[in-house]
Structures are given as structure tokens and as C-alpha cells.
PDB file of C-alpha atoms in Angstrom:
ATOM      1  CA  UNK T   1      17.224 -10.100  -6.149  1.00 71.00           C
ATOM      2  CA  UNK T   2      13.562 -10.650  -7.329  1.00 80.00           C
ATOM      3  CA  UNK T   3      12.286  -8.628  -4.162  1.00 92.00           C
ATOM      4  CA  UNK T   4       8.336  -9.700  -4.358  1.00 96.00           C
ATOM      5  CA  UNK T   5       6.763 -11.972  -7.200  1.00 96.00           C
ATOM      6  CA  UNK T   6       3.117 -13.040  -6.964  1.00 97.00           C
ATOM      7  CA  UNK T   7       1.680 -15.826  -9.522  1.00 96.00           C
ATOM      8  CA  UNK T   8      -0.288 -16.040 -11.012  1.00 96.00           C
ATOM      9  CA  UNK T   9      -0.800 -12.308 -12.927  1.00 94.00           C
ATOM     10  CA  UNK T  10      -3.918 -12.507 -14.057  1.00 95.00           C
ATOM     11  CA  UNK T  11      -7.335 -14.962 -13.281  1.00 96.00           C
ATOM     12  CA  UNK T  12     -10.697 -15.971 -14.246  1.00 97.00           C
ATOM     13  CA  UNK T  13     -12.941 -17.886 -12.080  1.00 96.00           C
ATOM     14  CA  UNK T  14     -16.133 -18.631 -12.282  1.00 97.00           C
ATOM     15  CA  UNK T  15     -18.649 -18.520  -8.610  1.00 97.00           C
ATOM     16  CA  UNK T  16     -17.681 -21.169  -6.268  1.00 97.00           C
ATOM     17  CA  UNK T  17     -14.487 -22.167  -8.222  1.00 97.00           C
ATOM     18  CA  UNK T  18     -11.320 -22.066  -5.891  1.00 96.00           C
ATOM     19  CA  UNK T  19      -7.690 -20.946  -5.997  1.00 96.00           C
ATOM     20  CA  UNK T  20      -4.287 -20.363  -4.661  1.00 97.00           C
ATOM     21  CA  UNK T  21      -2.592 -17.278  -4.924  1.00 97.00           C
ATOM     22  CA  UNK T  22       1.295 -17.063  -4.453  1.00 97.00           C
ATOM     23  CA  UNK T  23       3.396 -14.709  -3.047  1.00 97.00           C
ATOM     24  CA  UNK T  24       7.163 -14.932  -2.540  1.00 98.00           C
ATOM     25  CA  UNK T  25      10.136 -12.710  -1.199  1.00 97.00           C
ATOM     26  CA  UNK T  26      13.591 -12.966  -1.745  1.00 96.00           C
ATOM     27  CA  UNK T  27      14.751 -10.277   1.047  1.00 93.00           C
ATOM     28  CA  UNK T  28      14.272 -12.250   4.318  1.00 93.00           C
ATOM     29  CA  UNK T  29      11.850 -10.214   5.671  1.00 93.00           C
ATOM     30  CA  UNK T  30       9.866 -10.957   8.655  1.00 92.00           C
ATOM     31  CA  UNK T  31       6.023  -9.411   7.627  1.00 92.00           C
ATOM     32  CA  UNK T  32       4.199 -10.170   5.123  1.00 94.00           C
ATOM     33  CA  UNK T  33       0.607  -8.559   3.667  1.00 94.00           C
ATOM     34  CA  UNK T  34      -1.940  -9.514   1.347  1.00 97.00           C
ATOM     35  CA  UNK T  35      -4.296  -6.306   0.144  1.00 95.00           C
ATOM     36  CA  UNK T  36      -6.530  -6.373  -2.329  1.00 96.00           C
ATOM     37  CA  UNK T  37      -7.445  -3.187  -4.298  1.00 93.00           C
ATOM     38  CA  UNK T  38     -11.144  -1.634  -5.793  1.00 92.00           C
ATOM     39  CA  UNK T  39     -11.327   2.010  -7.475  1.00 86.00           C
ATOM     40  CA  UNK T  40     -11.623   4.519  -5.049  1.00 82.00           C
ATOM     41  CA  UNK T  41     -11.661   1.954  -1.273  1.00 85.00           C
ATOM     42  CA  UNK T  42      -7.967   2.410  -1.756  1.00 85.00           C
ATOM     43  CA  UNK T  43      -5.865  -0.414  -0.323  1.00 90.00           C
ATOM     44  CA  UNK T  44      -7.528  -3.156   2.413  1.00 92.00           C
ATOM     45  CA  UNK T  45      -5.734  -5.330   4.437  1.00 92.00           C
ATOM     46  CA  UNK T  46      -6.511  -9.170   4.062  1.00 96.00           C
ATOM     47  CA  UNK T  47      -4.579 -11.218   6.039  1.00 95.00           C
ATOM     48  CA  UNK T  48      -0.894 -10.566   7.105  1.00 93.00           C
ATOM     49  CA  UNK T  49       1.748 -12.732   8.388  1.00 93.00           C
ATOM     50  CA  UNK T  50       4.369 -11.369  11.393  1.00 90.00           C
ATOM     51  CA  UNK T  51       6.247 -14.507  10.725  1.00 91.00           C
ATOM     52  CA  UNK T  52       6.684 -18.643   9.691  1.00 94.00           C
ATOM     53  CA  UNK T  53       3.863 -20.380  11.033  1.00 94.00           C
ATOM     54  CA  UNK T  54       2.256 -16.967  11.803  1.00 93.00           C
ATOM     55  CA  UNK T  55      -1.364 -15.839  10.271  1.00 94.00           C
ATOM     56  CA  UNK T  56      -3.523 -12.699  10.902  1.00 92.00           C
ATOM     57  CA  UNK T  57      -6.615 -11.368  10.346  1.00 92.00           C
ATOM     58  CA  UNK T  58      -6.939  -8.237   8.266  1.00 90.00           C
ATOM     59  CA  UNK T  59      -9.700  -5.770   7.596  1.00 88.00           C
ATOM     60  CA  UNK T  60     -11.058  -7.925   5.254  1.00 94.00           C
ATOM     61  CA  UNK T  61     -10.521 -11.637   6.249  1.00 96.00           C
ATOM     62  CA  UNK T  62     -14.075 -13.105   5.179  1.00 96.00           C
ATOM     63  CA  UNK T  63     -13.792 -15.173   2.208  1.00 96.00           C
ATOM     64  CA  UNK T  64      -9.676 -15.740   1.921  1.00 97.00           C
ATOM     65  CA  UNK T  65      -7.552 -18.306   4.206  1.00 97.00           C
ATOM     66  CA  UNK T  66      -3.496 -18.163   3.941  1.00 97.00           C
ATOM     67  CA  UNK T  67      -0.770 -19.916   5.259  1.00 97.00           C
ATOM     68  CA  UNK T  68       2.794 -19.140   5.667  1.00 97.00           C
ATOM     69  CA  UNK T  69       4.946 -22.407   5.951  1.00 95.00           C
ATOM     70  CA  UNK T  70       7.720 -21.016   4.940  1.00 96.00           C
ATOM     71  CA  UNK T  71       9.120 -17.347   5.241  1.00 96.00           C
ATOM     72  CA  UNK T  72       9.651 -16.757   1.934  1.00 97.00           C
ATOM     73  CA  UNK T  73       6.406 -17.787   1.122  1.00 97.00           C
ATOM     74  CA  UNK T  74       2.907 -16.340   1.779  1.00 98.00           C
ATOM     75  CA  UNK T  75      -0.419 -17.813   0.214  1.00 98.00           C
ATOM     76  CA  UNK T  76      -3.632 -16.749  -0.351  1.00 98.00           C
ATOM     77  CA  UNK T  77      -6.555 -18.935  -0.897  1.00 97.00           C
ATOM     78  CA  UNK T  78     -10.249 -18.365  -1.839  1.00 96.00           C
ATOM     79  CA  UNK T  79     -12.338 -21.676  -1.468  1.00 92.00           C
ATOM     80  CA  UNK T  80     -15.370 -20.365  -3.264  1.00 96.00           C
ATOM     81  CA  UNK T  81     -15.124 -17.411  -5.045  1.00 96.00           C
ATOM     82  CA  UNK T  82     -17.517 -14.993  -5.941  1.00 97.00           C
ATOM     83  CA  UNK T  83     -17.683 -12.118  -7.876  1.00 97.00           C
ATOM     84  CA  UNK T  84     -17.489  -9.756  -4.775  1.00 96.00           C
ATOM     85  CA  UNK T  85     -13.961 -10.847  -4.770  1.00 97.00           C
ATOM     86  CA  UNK T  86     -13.342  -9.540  -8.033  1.00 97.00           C
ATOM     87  CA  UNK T  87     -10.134  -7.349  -7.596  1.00 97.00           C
ATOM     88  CA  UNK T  88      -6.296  -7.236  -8.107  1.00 95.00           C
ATOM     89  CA  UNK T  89      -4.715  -8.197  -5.666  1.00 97.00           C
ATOM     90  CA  UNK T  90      -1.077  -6.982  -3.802  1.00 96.00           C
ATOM     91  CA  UNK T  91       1.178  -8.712  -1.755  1.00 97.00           C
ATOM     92  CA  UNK T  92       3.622  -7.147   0.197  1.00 95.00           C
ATOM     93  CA  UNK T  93       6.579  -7.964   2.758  1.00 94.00           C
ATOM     94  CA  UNK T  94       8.991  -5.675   5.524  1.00 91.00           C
ATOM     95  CA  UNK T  95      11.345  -6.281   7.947  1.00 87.00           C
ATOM     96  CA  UNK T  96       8.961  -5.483  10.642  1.00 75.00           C
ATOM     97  CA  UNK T  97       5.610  -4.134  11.798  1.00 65.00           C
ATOM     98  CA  UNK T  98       6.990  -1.449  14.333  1.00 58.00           C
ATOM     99  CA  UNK T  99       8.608   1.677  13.488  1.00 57.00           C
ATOM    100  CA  UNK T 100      10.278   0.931   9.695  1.00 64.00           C
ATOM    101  CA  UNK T 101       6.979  -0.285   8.467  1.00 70.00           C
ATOM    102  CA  UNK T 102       8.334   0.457   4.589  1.00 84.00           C
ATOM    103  CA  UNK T 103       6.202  -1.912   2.447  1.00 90.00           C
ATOM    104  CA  UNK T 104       7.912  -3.731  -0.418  1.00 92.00           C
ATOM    105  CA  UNK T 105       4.713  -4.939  -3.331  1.00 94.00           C
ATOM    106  CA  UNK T 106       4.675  -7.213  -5.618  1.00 95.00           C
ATOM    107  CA  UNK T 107       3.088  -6.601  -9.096  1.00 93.00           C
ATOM    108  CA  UNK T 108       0.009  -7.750  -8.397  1.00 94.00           C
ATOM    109  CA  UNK T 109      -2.636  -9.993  -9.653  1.00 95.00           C
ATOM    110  CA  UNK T 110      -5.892  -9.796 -11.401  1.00 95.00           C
ATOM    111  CA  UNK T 111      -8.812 -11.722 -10.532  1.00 97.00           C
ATOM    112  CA  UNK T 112     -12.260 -12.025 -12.016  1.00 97.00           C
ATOM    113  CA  UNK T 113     -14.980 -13.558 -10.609  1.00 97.00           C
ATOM    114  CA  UNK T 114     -17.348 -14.389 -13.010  1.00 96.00           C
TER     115      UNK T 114
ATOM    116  CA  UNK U   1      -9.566   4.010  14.841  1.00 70.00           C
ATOM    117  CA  UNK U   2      -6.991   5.675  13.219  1.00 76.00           C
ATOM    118  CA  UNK U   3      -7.387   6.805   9.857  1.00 87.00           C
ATOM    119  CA  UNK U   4      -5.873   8.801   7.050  1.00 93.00           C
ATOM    120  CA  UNK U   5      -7.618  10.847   5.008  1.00 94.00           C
ATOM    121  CA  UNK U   6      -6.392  12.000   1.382  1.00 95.00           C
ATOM    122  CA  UNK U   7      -8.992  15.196   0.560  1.00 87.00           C
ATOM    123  CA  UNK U   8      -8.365  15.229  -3.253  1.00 85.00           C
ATOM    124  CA  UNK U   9      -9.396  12.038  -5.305  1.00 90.00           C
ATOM    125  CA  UNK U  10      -8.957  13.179  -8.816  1.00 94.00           C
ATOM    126  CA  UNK U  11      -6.841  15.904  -9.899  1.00 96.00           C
ATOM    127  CA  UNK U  12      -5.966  16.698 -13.427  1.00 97.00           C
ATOM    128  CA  UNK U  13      -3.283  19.145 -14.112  1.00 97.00           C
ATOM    129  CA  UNK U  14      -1.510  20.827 -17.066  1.00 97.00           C
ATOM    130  CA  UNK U  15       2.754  19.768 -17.307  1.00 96.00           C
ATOM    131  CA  UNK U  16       4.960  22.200 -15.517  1.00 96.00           C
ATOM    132  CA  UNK U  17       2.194  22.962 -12.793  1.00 97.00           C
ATOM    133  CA  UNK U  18       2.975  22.939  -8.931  1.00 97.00           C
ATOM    134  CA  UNK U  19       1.259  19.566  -7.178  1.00 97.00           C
ATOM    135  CA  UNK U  20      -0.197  19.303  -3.509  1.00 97.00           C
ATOM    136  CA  UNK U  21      -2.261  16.530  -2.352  1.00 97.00           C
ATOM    137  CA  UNK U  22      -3.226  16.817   1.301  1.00 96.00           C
ATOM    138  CA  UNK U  23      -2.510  13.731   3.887  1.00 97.00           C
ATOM    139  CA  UNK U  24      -4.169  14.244   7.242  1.00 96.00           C
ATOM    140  CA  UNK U  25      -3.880  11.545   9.697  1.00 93.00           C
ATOM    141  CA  UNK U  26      -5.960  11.317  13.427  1.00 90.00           C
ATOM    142  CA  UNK U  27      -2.960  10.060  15.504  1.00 83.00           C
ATOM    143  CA  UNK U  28      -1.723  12.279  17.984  1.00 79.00           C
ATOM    144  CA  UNK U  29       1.810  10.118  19.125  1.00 82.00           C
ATOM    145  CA  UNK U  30       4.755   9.164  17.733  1.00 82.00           C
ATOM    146  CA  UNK U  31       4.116   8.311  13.757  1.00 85.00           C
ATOM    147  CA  UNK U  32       5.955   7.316  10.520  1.00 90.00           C
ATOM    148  CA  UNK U  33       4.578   8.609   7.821  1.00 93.00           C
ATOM    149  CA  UNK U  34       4.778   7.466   3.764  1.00 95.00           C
ATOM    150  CA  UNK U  35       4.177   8.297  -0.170  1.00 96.00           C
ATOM    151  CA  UNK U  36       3.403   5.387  -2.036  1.00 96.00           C
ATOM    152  CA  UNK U  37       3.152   5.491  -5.893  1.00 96.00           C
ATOM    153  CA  UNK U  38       1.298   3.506  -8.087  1.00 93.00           C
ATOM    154  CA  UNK U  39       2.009   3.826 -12.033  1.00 94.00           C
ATOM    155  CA  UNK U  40      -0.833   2.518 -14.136  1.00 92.00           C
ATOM    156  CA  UNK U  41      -0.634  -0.849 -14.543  1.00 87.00           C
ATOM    157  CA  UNK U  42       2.391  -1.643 -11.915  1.00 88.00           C
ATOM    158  CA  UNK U  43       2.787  -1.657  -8.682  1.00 87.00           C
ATOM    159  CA  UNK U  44       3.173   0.226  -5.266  1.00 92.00           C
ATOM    160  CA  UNK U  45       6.112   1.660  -4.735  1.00 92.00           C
ATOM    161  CA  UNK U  46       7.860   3.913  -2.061  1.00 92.00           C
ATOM    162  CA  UNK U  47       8.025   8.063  -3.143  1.00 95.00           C
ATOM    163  CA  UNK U  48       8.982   9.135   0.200  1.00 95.00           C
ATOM    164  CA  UNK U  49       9.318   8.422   3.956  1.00 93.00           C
ATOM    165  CA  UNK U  50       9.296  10.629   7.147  1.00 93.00           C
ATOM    166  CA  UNK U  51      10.630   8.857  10.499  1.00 89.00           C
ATOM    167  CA  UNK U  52      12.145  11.813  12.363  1.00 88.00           C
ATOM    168  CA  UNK U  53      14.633  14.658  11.904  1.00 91.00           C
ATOM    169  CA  UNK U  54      13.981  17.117   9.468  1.00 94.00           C
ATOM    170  CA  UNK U  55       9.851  17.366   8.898  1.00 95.00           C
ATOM    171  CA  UNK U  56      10.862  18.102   4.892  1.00 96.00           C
ATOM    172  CA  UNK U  57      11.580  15.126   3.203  1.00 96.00           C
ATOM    173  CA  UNK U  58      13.168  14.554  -0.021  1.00 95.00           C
ATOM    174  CA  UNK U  59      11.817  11.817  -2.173  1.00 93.00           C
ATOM    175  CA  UNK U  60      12.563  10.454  -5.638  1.00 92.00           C
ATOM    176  CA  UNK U  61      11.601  12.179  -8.865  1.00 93.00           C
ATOM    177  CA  UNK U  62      11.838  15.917  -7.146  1.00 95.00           C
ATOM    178  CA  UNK U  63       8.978  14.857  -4.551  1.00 97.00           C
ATOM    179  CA  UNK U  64       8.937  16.450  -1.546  1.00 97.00           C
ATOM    180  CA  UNK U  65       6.697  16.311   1.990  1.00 98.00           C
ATOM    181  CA  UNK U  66       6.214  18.250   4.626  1.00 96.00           C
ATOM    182  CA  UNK U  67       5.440  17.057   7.801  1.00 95.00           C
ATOM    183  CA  UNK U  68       3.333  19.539  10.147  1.00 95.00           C
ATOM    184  CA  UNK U  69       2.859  17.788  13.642  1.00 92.00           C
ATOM    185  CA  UNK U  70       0.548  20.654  15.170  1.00 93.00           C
ATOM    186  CA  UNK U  71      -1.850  19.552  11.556  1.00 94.00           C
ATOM    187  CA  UNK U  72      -1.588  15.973  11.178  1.00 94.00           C
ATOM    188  CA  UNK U  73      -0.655  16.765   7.809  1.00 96.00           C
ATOM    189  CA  UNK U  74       1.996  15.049   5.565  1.00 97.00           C
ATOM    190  CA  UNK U  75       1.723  16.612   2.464  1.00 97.00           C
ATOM    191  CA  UNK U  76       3.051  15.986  -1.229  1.00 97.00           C
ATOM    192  CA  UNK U  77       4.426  18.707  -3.238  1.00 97.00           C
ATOM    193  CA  UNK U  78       6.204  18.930  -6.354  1.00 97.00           C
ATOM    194  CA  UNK U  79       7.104  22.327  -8.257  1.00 97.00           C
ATOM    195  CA  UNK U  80       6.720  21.268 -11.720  1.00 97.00           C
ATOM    196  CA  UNK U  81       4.748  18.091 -12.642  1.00 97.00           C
ATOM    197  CA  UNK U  82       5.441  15.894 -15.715  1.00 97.00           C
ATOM    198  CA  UNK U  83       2.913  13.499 -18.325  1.00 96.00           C
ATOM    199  CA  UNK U  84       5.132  11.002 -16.587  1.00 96.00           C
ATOM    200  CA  UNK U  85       3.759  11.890 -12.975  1.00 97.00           C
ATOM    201  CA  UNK U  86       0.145  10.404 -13.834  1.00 98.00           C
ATOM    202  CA  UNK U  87      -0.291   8.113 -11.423  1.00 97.00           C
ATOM    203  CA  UNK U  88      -2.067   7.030  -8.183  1.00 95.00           C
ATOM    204  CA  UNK U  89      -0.789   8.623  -5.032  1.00 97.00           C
ATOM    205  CA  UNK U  90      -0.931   6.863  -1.397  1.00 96.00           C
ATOM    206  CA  UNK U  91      -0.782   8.565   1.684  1.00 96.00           C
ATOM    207  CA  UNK U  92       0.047   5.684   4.830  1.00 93.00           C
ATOM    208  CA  UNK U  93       0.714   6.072   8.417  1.00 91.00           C
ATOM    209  CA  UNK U  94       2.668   4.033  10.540  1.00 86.00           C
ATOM    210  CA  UNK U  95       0.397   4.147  14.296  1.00 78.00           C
ATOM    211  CA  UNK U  96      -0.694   1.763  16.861  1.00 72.00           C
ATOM    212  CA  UNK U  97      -4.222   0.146  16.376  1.00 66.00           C
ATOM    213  CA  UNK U  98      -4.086  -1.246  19.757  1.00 61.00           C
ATOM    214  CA  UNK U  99      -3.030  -0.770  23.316  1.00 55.00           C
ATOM    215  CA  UNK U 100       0.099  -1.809  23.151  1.00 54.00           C
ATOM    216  CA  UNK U 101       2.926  -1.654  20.685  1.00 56.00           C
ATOM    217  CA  UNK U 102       1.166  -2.822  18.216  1.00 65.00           C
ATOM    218  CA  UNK U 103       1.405  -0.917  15.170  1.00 71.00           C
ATOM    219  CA  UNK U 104       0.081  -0.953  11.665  1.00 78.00           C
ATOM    220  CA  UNK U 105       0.462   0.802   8.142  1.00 84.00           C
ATOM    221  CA  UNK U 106      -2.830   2.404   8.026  1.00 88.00           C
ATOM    222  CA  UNK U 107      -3.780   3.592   4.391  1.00 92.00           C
ATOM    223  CA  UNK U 108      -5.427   6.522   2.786  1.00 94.00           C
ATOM    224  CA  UNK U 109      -7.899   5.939  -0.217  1.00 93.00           C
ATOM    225  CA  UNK U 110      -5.376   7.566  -2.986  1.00 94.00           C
ATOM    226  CA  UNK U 111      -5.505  10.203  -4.691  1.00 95.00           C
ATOM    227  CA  UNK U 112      -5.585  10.121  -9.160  1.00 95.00           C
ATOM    228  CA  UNK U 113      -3.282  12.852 -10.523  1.00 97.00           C
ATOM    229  CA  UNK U 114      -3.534  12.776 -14.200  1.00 97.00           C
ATOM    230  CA  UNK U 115      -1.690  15.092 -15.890  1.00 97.00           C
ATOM    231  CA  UNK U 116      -1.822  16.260 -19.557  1.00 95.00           C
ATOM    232  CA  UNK U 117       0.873  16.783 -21.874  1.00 90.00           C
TER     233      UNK U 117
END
């Protein structure tokens, strides 16, 4: 049981370059999250998922597209980066949004913008 | 909105001192409240949970929270911190954003504990 993986680890782009990030569970849950994280804004919501064929806007949508064709799968894509999106990066996946909202992460991955 | 506010950013303490870091949160219903824990260089991970029952909760590595309804407070204690306790610290709440039943993990900003050896 892998719980959550996310590929690749680590990135450099350069502006207006694009790229897929991946995100996949092995626990069958329902929800899943993309966050990135900056020193001291804490975690912010991307996009999130409540199921297959599901997307959502997050707190921070502007810039990132994803698409979730299969459950166990949840990708993040950024057609034209720029440095602004400099940041590592966090998926995450529950059972459900309601009540037992426990958040399982993956390790992350680091993007640069150049 | 809801929000969640963690009062201490940085805090640097000596091994074998007693921890707190404050959690307030501005929802006054039903919540579910979390510790998340962030080791440098890995990942989130779950410290502690409070659904119901008992407002002290037990968590892993001799973490404990209280949770005080009348305060909107959820806060992290541990009596005797470790080198190995330097980490990030996440406060989250579990609270509608919406009418409805729609609910969402709403974060605080983290709090740095460093502590030195």
C-alpha cells in the first residue's frame, strides 16, 4: 500500500514552458486535493476532485487545470508557467469531504519557475 | 469566511521544555478539528484528530489537544519536547464554507517549532 505518490519530485521550468503533474492513490478514496505551499501562506487549495470525472475550483485555481479520469488518479497541469508558480506542491486524497475530512499527502513536489 | 488562525509562527525552544501553539478557529457549529505535521523535507502528516467525545485528545509522539468549545481553541501541547520535534505544525478545521452541507478542511498558516539540542 503506496497510499499517495506524486511524480515527478522535483522541476525546473523555464516562463511559459508547460507540465503535468501526477498524483496517484492506492486507498480508494473518493476526494482528492492539490495544494501548493510558500513560507509562511501556509497551505492553499488548488483544485480538488469529490470524485471520477469530478473537478473543482480551489482558492487558487488561476494558472493550473486538472483532470481526474480515473479515481486513482488526479493531475495537475500548468500550460504556461511562470515564476509566480514557483512552489512545492502537495497532493492529497480522503474518503470524503464531510465529517472525516482526515487528509492523506503525498511527498510532494518541487517546482521552479525560472 | 471561516478561518483558522495559528498566533505563534516561529518558536524556538530548548529539549525537555513544555510546547503550546494556539489554534483558534471562527466557526461556531459542529467542527472537526486536526494537527498536521510536517518534518523538514517530507510531508504532511496526521498528529492528532478531535471529532467528538472526550475534548482531550491523544495523538502520536506524546501530543496532546485540547479542545475548548466556549474558545474556539484547539490547542497543541506536549510536556517535554525533543531535537526530533522540529518541525512545521498545522492547525485545520473541518466547517462548512457554504449554505449547505458543504464542508471543507480549512487551514491555518503553521506554526515553525525549532528546537535545539
Amino acid at each position: 500500500n503506496a497510499g499517495v505518490t506524486q511524480t515527478p519530485k522535483f522541476r525546473v521550468l523555464k516562463t511559459g514552458q508547460s507540465m503535468t503533474l501526477l498524483c496517484a492513490q492506492d486507498m480508494n478514496h473518493e476526494y482528492m486535493y492539490w495544494y501548493r505551499q510558500d513560507p509562511g501562506m501556509g497551505l492553499r487549495l488548488i483544485h480538488y476532485s469529490v470524485g471520477e470525472g469530478t473537478t473543482a475550483k480551489g482558492e487558487v485555481p488561476d494558472g493550473y487545470n486538472v483532470s481526474r479520469l480515473k479515481k486513482q488518479n488526479f493531475l495537475l497541469g500548468l500550460e504556461s508557467a511562470a515564476p509566480s508558480q514557483t512552489s512545492v506542491y502537495f497532493c492529497a486524497s480522503s474518503t470524503d469531504g464531510g465529517s472525516y475530512n482526515e487528509q492523506f499527502f503525498g511527498p510532494g513536489t518541487r517546482l521552479t519557475v525560472l | 469566511a471561516q478561518s483558522v488562525s495559528q498566533h505563534n509562527h516561529h518558536v524556538i525552544l530548548s529539549e525537555a521544555a513544555s510546547l503550546e501553539l494556539g489554534c483558534n478557529y471562527s466557526y461556531g457549529g459542529t467542527v472537526n478539528l486536526f494537527w498536521y505535521v510536517q518534518y523538514p523535507g517530507q510531508h504532511l502528516q496526521l498528529l492528532l484528530k478531535y471529532f467528538s467525545g472526550d475534548p482531550l485528545v491523544k495523538g502520536i509522539k506524546g501530543f496532546e489537544a485540547e479542545f475548548i468549545k466556549s474558545k474556539f481553541s484547539f490547542n497543541l501541547r506536549k510536556p517535554s519536547v525533543q531535537w526530533s520535534d522540529t518541525a512545521e505544525y498545522f492547525c485545520a478545521v473541518n466547517a462548512p464554507v457554504a449554505a449547505g452541507n458543504n464542508r471543507k478542511l480549512i487551514w491555518g498558516l503553521g506554526t515553525s517549532l525549532a528546537v535545539n539540542p
